Tab-separated table of N, CA and C in Angstrom:
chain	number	residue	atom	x	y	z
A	30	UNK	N	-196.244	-29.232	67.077
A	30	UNK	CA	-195.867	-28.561	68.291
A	30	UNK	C	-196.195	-27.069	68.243
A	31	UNK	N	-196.158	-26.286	67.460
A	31	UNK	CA	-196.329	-25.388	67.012
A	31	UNK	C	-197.724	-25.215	66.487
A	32	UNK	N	-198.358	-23.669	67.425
A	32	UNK	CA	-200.076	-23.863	66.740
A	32	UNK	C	-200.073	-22.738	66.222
A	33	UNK	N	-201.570	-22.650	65.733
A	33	UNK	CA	-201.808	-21.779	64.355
A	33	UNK	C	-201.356	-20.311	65.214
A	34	UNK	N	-201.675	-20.051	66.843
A	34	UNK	CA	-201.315	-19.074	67.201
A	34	UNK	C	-199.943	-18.480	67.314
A	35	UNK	N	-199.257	-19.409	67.393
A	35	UNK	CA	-197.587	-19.348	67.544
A	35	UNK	C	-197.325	-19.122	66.064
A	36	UNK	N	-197.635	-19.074	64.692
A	36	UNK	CA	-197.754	-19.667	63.698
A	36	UNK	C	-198.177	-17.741	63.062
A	37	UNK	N	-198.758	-17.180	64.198
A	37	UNK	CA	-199.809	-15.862	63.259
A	37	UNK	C	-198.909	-15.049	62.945
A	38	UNK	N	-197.307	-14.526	63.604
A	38	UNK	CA	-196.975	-13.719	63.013
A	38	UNK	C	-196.046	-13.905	61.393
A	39	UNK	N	-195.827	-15.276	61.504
A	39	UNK	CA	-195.580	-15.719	59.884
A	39	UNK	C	-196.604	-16.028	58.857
A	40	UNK	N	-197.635	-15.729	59.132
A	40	UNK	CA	-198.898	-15.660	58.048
A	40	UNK	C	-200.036	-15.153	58.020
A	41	UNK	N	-199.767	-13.930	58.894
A	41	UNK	CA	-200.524	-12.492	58.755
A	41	UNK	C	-201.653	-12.874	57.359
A	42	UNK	N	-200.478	-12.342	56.712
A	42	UNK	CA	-201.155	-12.045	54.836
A	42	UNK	C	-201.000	-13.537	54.068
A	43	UNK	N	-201.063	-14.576	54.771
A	43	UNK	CA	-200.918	-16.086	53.567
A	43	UNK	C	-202.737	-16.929	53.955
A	44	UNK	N	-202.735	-17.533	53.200
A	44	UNK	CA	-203.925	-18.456	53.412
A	44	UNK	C	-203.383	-19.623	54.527
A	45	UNK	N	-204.086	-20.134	55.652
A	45	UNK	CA	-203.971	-20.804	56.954
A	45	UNK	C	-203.898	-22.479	56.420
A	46	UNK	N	-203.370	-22.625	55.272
A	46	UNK	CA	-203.021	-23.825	54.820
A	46	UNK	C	-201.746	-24.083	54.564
A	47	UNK	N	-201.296	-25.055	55.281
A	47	UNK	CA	-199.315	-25.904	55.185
A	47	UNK	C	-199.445	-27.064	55.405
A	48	UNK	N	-198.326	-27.194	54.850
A	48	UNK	CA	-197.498	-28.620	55.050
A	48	UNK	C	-196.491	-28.809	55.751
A	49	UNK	N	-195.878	-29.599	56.764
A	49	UNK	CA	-195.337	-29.898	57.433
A	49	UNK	C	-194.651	-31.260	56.699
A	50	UNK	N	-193.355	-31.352	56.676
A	50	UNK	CA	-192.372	-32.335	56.069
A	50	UNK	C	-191.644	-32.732	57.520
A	51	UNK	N	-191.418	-33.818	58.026
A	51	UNK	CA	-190.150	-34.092	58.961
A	51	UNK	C	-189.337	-35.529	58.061
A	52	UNK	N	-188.166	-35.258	58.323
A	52	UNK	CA	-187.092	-36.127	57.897
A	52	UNK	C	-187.518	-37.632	58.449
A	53	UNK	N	-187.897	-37.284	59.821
A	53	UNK	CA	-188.735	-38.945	59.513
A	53	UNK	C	-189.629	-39.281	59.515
A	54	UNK	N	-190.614	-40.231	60.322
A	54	UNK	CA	-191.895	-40.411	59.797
A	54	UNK	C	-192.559	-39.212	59.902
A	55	UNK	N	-193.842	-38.651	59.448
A	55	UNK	CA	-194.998	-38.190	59.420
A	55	UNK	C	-195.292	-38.260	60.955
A	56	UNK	N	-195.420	-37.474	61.632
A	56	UNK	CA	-196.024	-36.581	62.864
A	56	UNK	C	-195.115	-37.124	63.928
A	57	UNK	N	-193.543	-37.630	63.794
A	57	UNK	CA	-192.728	-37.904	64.921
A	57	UNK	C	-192.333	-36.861	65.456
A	58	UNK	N	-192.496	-36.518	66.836
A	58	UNK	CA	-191.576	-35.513	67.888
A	58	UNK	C	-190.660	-35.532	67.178
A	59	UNK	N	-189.762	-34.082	67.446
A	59	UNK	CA	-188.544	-33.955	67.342
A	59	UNK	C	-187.995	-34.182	68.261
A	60	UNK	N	-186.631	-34.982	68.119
A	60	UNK	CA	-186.160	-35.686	69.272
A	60	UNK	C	-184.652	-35.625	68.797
A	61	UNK	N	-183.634	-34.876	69.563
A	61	UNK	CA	-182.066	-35.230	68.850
A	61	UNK	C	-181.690	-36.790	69.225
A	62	UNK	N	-181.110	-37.305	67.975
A	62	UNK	CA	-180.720	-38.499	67.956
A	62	UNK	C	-179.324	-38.801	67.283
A	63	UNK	N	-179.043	-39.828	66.707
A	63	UNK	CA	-178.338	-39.916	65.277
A	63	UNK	C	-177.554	-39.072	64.660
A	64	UNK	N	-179.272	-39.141	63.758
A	64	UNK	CA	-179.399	-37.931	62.934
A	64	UNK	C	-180.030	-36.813	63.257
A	65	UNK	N	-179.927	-35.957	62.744
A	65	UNK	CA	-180.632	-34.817	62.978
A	65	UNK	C	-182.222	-35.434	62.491
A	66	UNK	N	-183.047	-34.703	63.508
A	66	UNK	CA	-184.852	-34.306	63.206
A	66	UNK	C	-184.706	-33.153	63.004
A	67	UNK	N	-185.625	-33.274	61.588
A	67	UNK	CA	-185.615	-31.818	61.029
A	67	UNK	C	-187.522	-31.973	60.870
A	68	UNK	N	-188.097	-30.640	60.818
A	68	UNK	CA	-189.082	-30.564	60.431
A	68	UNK	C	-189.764	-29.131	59.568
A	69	UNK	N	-190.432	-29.163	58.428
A	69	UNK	CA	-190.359	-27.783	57.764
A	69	UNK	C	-191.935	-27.953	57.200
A	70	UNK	N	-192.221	-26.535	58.085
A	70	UNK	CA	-193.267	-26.507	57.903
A	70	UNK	C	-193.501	-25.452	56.613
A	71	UNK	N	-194.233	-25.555	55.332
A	71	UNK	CA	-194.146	-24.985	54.006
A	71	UNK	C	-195.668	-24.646	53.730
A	72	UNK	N	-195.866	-23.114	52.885
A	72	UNK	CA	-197.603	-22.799	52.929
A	72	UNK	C	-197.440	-23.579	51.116
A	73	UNK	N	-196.167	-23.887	50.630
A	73	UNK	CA	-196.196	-24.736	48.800
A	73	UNK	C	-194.641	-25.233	48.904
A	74	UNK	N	-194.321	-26.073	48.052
A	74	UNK	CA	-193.581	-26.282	47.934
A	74	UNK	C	-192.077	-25.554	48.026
A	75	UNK	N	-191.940	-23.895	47.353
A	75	UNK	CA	-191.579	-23.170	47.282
A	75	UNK	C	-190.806	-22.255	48.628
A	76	UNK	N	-192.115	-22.220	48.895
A	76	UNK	CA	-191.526	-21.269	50.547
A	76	UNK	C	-191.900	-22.190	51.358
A	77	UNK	N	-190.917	-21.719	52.332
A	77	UNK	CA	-190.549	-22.538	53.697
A	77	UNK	C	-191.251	-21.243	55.006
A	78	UNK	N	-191.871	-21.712	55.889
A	78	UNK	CA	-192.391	-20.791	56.780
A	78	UNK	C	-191.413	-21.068	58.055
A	79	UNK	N	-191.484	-22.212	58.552
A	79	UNK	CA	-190.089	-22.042	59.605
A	79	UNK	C	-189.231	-23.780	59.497
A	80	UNK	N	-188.291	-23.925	59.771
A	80	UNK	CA	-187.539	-25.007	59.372
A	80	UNK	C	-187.078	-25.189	60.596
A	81	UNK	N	-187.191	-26.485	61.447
A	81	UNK	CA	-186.660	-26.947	62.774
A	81	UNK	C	-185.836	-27.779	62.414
A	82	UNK	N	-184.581	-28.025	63.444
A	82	UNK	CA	-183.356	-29.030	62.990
A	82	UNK	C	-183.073	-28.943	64.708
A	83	UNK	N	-183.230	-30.222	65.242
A	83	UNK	CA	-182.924	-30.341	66.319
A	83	UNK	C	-182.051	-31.617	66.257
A	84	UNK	N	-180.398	-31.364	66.579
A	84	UNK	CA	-179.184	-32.234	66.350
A	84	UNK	C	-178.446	-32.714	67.826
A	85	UNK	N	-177.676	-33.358	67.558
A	85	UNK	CA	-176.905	-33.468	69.053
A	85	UNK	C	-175.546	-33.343	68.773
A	86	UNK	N	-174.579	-32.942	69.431
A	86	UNK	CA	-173.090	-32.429	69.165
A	86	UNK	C	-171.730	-32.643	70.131
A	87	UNK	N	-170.956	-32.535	69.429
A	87	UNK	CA	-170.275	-33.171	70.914
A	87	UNK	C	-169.854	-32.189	71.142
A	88	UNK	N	-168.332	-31.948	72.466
A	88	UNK	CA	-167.810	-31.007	72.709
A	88	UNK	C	-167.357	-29.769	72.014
A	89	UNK	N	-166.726	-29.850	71.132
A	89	UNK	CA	-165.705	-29.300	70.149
A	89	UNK	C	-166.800	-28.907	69.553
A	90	UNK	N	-167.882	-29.308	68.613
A	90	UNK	CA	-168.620	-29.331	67.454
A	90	UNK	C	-169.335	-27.637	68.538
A	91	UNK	N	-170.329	-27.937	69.471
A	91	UNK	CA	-170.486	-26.876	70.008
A	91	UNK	C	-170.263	-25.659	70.454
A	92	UNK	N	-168.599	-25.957	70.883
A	92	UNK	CA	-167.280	-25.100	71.249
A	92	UNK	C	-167.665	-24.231	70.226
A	93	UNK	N	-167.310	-24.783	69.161
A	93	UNK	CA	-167.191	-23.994	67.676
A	93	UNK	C	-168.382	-23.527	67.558
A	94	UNK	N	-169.728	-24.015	67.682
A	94	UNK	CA	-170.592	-23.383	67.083
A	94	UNK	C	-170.968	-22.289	67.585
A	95	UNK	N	-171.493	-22.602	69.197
A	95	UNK	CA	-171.658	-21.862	69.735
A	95	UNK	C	-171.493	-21.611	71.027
A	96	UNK	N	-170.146	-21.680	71.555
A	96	UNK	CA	-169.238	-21.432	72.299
A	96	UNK	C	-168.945	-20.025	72.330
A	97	UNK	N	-168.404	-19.789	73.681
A	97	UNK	CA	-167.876	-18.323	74.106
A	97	UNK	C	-166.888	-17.864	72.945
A	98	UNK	N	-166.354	-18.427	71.859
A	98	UNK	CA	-165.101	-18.096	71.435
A	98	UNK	C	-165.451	-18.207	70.102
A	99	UNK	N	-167.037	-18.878	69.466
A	99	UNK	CA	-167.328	-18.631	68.506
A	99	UNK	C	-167.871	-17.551	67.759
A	100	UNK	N	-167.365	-17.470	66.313
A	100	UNK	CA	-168.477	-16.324	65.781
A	100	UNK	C	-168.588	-16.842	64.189
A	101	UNK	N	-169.598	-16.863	64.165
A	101	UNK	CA	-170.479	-17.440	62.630
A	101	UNK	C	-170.249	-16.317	61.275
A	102	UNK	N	-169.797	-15.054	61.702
A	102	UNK	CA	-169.641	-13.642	60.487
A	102	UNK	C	-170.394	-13.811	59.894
A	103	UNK	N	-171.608	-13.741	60.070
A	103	UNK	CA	-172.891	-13.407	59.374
A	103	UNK	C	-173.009	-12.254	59.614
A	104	UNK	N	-173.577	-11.430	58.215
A	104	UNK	CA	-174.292	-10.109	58.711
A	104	UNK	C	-175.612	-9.884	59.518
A	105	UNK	N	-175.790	-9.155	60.516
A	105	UNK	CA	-176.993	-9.110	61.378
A	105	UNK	C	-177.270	-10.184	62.481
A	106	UNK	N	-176.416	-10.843	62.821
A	106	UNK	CA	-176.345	-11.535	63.448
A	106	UNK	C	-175.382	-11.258	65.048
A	107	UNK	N	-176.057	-11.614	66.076
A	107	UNK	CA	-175.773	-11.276	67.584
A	107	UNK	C	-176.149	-12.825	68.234
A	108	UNK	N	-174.928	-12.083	69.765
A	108	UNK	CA	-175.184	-13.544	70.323
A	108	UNK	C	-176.355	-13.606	71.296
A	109	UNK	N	-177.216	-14.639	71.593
A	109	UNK	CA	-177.982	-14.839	72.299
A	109	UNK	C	-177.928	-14.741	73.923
A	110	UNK	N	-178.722	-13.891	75.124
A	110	UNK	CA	-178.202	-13.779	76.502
A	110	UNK	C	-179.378	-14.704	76.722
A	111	UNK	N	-179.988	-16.429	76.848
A	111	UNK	CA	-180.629	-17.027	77.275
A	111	UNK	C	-180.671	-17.150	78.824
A	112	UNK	N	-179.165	-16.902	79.168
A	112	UNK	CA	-178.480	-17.312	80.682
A	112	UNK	C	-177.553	-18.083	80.930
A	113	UNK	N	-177.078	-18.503	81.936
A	113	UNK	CA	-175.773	-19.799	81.622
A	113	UNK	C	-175.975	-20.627	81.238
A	114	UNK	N	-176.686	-21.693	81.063
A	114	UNK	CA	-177.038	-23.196	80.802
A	114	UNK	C	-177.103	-22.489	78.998
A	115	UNK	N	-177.603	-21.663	78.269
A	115	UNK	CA	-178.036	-21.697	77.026
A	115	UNK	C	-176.643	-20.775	76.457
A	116	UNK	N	-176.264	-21.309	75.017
A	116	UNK	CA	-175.312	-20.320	74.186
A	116	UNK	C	-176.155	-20.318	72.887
A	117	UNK	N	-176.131	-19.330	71.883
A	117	UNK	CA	-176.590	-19.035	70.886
A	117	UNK	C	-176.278	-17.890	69.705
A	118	UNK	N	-177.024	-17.964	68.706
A	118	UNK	CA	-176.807	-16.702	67.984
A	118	UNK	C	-178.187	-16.673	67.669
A	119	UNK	N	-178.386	-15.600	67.036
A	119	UNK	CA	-179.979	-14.911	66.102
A	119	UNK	C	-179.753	-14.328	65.307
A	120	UNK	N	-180.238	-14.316	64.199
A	120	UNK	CA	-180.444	-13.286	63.336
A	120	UNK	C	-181.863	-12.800	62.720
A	121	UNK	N	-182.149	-11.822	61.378
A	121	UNK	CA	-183.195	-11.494	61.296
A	121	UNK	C	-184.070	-12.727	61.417
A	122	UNK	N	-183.893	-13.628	60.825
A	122	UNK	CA	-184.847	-14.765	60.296
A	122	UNK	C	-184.357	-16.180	61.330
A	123	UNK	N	-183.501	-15.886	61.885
A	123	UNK	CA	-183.235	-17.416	62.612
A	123	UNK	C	-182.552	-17.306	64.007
A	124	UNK	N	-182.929	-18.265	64.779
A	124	UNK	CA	-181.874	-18.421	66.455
A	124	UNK	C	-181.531	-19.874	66.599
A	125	UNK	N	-180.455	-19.754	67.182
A	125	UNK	CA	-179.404	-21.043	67.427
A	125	UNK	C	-179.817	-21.308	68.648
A	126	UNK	N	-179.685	-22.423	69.509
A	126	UNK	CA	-180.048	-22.409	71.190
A	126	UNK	C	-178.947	-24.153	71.052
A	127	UNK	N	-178.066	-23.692	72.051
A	127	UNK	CA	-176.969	-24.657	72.619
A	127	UNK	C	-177.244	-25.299	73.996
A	128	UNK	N	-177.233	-26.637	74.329
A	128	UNK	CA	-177.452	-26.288	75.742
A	128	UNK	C	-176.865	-28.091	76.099
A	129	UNK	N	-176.121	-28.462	76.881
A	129	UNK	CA	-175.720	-29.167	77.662
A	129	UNK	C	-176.798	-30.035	77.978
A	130	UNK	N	-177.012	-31.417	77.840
A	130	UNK	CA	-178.119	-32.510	78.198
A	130	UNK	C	-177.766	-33.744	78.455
A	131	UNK	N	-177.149	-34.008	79.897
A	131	UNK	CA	-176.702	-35.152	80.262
A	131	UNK	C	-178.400	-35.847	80.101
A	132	UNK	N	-177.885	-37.288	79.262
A	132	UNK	CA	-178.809	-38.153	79.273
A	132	UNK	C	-178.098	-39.553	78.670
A	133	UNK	N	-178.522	-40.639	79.109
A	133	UNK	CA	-177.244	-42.204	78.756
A	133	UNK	C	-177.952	-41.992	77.310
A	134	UNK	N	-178.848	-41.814	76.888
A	134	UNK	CA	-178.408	-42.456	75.632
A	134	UNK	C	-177.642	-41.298	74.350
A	135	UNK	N	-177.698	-40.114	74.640
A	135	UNK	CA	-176.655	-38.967	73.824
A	135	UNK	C	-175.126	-39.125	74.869
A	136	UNK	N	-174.666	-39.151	75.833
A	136	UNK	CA	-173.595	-39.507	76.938
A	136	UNK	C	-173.126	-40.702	76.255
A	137	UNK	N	-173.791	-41.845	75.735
A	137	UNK	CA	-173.344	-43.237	74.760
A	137	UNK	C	-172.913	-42.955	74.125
A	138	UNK	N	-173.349	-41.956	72.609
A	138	UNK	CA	-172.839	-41.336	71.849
A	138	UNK	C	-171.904	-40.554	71.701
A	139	UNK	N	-171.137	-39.668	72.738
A	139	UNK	CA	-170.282	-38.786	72.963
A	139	UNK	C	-170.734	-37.700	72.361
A	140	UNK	N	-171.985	-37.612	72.636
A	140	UNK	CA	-172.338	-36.360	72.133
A	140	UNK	C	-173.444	-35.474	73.458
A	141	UNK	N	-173.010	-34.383	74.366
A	141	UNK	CA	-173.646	-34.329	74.881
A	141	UNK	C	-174.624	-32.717	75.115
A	142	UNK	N	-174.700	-32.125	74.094
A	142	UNK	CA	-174.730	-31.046	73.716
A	142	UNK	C	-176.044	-31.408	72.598
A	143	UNK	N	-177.246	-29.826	73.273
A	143	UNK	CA	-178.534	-30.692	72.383
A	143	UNK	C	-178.360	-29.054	71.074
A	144	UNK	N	-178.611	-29.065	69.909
A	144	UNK	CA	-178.510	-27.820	69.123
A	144	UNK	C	-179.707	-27.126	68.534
A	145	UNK	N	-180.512	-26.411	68.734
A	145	UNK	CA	-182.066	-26.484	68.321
A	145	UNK	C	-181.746	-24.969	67.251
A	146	UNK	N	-182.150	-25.039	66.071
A	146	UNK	CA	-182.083	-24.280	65.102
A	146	UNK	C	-183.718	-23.795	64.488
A	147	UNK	N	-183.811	-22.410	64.146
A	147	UNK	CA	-184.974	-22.812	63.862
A	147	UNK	C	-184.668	-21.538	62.826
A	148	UNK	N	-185.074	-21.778	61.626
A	148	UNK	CA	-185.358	-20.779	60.974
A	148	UNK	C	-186.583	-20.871	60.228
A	149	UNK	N	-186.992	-19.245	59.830
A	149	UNK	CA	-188.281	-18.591	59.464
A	149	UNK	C	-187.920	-18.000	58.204
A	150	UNK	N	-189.105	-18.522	57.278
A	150	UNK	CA	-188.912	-17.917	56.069
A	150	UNK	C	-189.501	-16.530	55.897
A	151	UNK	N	-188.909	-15.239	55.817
A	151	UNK	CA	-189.037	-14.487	55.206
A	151	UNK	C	-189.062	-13.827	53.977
A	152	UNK	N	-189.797	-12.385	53.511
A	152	UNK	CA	-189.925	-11.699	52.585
A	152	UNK	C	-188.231	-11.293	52.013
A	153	UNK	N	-188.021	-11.901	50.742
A	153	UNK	CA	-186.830	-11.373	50.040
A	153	UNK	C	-186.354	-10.276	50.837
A	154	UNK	N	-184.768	-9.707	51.447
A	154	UNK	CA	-184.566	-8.883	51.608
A	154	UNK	C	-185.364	-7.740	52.216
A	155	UNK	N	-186.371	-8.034	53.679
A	155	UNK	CA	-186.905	-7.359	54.447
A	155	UNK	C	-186.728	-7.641	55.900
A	156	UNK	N	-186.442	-7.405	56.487
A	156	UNK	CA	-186.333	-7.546	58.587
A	156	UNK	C	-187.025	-7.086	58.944
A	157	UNK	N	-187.383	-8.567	59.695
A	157	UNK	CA	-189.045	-7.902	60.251
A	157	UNK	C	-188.657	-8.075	62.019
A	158	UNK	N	-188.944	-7.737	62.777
A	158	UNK	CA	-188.931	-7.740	64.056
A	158	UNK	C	-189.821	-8.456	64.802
A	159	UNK	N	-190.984	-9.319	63.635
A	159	UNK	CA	-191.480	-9.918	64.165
A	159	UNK	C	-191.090	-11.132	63.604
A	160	UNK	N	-191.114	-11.133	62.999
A	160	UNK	CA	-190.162	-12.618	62.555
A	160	UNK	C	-188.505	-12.787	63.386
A	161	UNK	N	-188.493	-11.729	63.900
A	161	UNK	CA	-186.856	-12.148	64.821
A	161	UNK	C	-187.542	-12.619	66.036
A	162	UNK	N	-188.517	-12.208	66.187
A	162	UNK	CA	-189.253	-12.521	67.544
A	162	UNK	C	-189.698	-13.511	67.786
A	163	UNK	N	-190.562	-14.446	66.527
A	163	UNK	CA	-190.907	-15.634	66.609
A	163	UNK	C	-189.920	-16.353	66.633
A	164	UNK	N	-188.910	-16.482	65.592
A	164	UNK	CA	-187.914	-17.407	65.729
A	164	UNK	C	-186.854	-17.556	67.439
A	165	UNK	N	-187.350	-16.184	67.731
A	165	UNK	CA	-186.452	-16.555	69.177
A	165	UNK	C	-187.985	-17.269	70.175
A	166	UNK	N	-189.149	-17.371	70.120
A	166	UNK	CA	-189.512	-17.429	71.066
A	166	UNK	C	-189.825	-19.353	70.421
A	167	UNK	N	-189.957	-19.967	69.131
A	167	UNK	CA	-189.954	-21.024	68.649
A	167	UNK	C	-188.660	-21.793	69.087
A	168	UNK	N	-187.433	-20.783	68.796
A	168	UNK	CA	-186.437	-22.065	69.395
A	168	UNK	C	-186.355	-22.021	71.084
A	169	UNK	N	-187.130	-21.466	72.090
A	169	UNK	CA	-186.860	-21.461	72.932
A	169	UNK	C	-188.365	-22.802	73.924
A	170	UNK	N	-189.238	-22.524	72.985
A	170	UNK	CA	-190.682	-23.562	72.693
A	170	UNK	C	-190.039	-25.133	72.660
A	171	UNK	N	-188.540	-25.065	71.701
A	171	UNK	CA	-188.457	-26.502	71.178
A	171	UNK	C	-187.583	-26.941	71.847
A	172	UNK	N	-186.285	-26.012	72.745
A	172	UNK	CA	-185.450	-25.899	73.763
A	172	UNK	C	-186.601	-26.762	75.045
A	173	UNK	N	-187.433	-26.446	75.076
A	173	UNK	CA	-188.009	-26.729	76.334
A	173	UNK	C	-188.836	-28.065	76.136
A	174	UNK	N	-189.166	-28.264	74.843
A	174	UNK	CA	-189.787	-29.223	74.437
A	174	UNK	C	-188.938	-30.465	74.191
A	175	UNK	N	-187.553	-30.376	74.085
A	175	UNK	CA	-186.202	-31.361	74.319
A	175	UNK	C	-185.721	-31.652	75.436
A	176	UNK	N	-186.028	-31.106	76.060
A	176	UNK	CA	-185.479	-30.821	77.655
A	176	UNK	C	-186.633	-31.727	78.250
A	177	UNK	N	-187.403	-31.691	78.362
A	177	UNK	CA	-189.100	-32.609	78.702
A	177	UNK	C	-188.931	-33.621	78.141
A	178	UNK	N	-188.904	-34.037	77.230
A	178	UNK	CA	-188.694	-35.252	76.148
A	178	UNK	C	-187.148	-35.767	76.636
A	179	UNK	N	-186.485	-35.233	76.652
A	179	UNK	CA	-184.908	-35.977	76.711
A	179	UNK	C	-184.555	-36.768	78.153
A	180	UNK	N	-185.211	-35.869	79.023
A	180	UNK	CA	-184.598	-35.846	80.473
A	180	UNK	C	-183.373	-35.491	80.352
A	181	UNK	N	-183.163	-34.570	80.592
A	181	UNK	CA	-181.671	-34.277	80.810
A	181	UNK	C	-181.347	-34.209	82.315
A	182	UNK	N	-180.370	-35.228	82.606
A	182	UNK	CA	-179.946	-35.084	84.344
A	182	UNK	C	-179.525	-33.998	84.841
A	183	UNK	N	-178.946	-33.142	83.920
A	183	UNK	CA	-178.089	-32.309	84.609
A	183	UNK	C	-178.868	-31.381	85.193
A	184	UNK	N	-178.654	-30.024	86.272
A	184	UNK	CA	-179.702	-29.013	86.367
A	184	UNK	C	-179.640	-28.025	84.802
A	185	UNK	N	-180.650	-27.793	84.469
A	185	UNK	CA	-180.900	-26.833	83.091
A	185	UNK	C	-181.960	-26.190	83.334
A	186	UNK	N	-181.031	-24.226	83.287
A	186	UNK	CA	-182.370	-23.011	83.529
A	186	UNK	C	-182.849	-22.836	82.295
A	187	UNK	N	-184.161	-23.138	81.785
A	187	UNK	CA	-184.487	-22.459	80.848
A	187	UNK	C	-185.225	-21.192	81.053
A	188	UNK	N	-185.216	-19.953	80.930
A	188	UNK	CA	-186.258	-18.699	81.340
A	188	UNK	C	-187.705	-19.066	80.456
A	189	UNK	N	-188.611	-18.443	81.551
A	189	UNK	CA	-189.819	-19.007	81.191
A	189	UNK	C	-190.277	-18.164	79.418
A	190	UNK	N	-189.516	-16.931	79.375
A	190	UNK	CA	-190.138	-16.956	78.440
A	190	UNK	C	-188.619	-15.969	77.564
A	191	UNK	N	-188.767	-15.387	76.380
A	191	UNK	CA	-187.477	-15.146	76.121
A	191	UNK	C	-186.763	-13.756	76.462
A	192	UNK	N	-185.996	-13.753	77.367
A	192	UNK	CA	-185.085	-12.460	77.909
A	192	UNK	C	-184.820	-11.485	76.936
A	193	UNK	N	-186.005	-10.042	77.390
A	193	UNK	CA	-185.375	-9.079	76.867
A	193	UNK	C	-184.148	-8.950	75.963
A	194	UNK	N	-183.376	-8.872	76.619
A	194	UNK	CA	-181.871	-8.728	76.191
A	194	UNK	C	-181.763	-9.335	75.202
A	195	UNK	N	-182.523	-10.470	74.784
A	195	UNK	CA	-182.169	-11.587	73.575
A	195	UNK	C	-183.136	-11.178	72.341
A	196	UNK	N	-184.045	-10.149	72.587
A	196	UNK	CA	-185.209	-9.848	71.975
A	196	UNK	C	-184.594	-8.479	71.297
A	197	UNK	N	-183.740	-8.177	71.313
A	197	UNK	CA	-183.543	-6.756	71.036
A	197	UNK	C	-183.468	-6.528	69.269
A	198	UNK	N	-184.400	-5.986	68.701
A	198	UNK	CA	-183.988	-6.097	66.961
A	198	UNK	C	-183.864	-4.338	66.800
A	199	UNK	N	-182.870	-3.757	65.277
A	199	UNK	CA	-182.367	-4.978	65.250
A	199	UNK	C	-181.297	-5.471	66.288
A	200	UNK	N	-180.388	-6.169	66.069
A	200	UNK	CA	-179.265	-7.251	67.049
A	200	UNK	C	-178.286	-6.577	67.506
A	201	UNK	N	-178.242	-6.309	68.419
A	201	UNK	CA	-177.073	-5.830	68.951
A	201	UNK	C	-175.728	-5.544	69.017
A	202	UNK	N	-175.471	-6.645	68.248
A	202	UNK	CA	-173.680	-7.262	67.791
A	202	UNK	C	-173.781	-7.702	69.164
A	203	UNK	N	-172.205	-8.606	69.187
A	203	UNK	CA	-171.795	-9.566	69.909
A	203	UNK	C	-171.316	-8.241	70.887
């Protein structure tokens, strides 16, 4: 889902060769189900370049995560202004994206809440602003790419591309 262009500001300075791992088969969409789809794309075994985990959650589980009333106490970390339909956090290296997805077969489950995580591997102890940037504009790529894939009945704004306000490094605080 992700191309070598979406891909350039995490490997500026690496050789244009990775691996891609997903939890299930070999080249399946990410799709919240079950279980979580995870997918991690790696330039060696070692380092991880960005790590997708797209889960489904129920009420409460979200509430908490990333709900109006949550807070994760991470250092460097702020909440996400996607708009109403989206709740979140970011930090240097990663963004959370929450979002409501009536559809029968997560509604079966009692789970109706889709969770798209994406984190980016960075340089030991450096903040980069472009790596806060990709990771917000990747989970908002895979936000939209669940939303297409899922059908979600309900109405869901996604902004076409990622709101200022959510872009701000470093983070704002809550």
């Amino acid at each position: 889902m992700l191309t070598r262009d979406d891909l350039a500001p995490l490997t500026e300075e690496l050789p244009r060769t990775f691996v891609e791992h997903y939890l299930k088969g070999k080249g399946e969409r990410l799709r919240p189900g079950i279980e979580d789809q995870r997918c991690n794309l790696q330039q060696n075994p070692e380092k991880s370049l960005v790590l997708v985990d797209v889960q489904l959650m129920d009420e409460s589980t979200m509430h908490y995560t990333d709900g109006a009333g949550s807070e994760l106490n991470l250092p460097g970390q702020s909440r996400l202004d996607f708009g109403a339909d989206v709740q979140g956090w970011s930090g240097p290296y990663f963004a959370e994206l929450g979002f409501r997805c009536d559809n029968p077969e997560n509604t079966r489950m009692g789970r109706p809440y889709v969770h798209v995580t994406i984190s980016t591997g960075g340089p030991e102890g450096s903040r980069s602003e472009k790596l806060h940037r990709a990771a917000l504009d990747f989970a908002l790529k895979y936000a939209k790419a669940v939303v297409a894939d899922f059908s979600c009945s309900n109405p869901l704004h996604l902004p076409d591309s990622v709101p200022e306000t959510a872009a701000n490094f470093p983070s704002a605080g809550p």
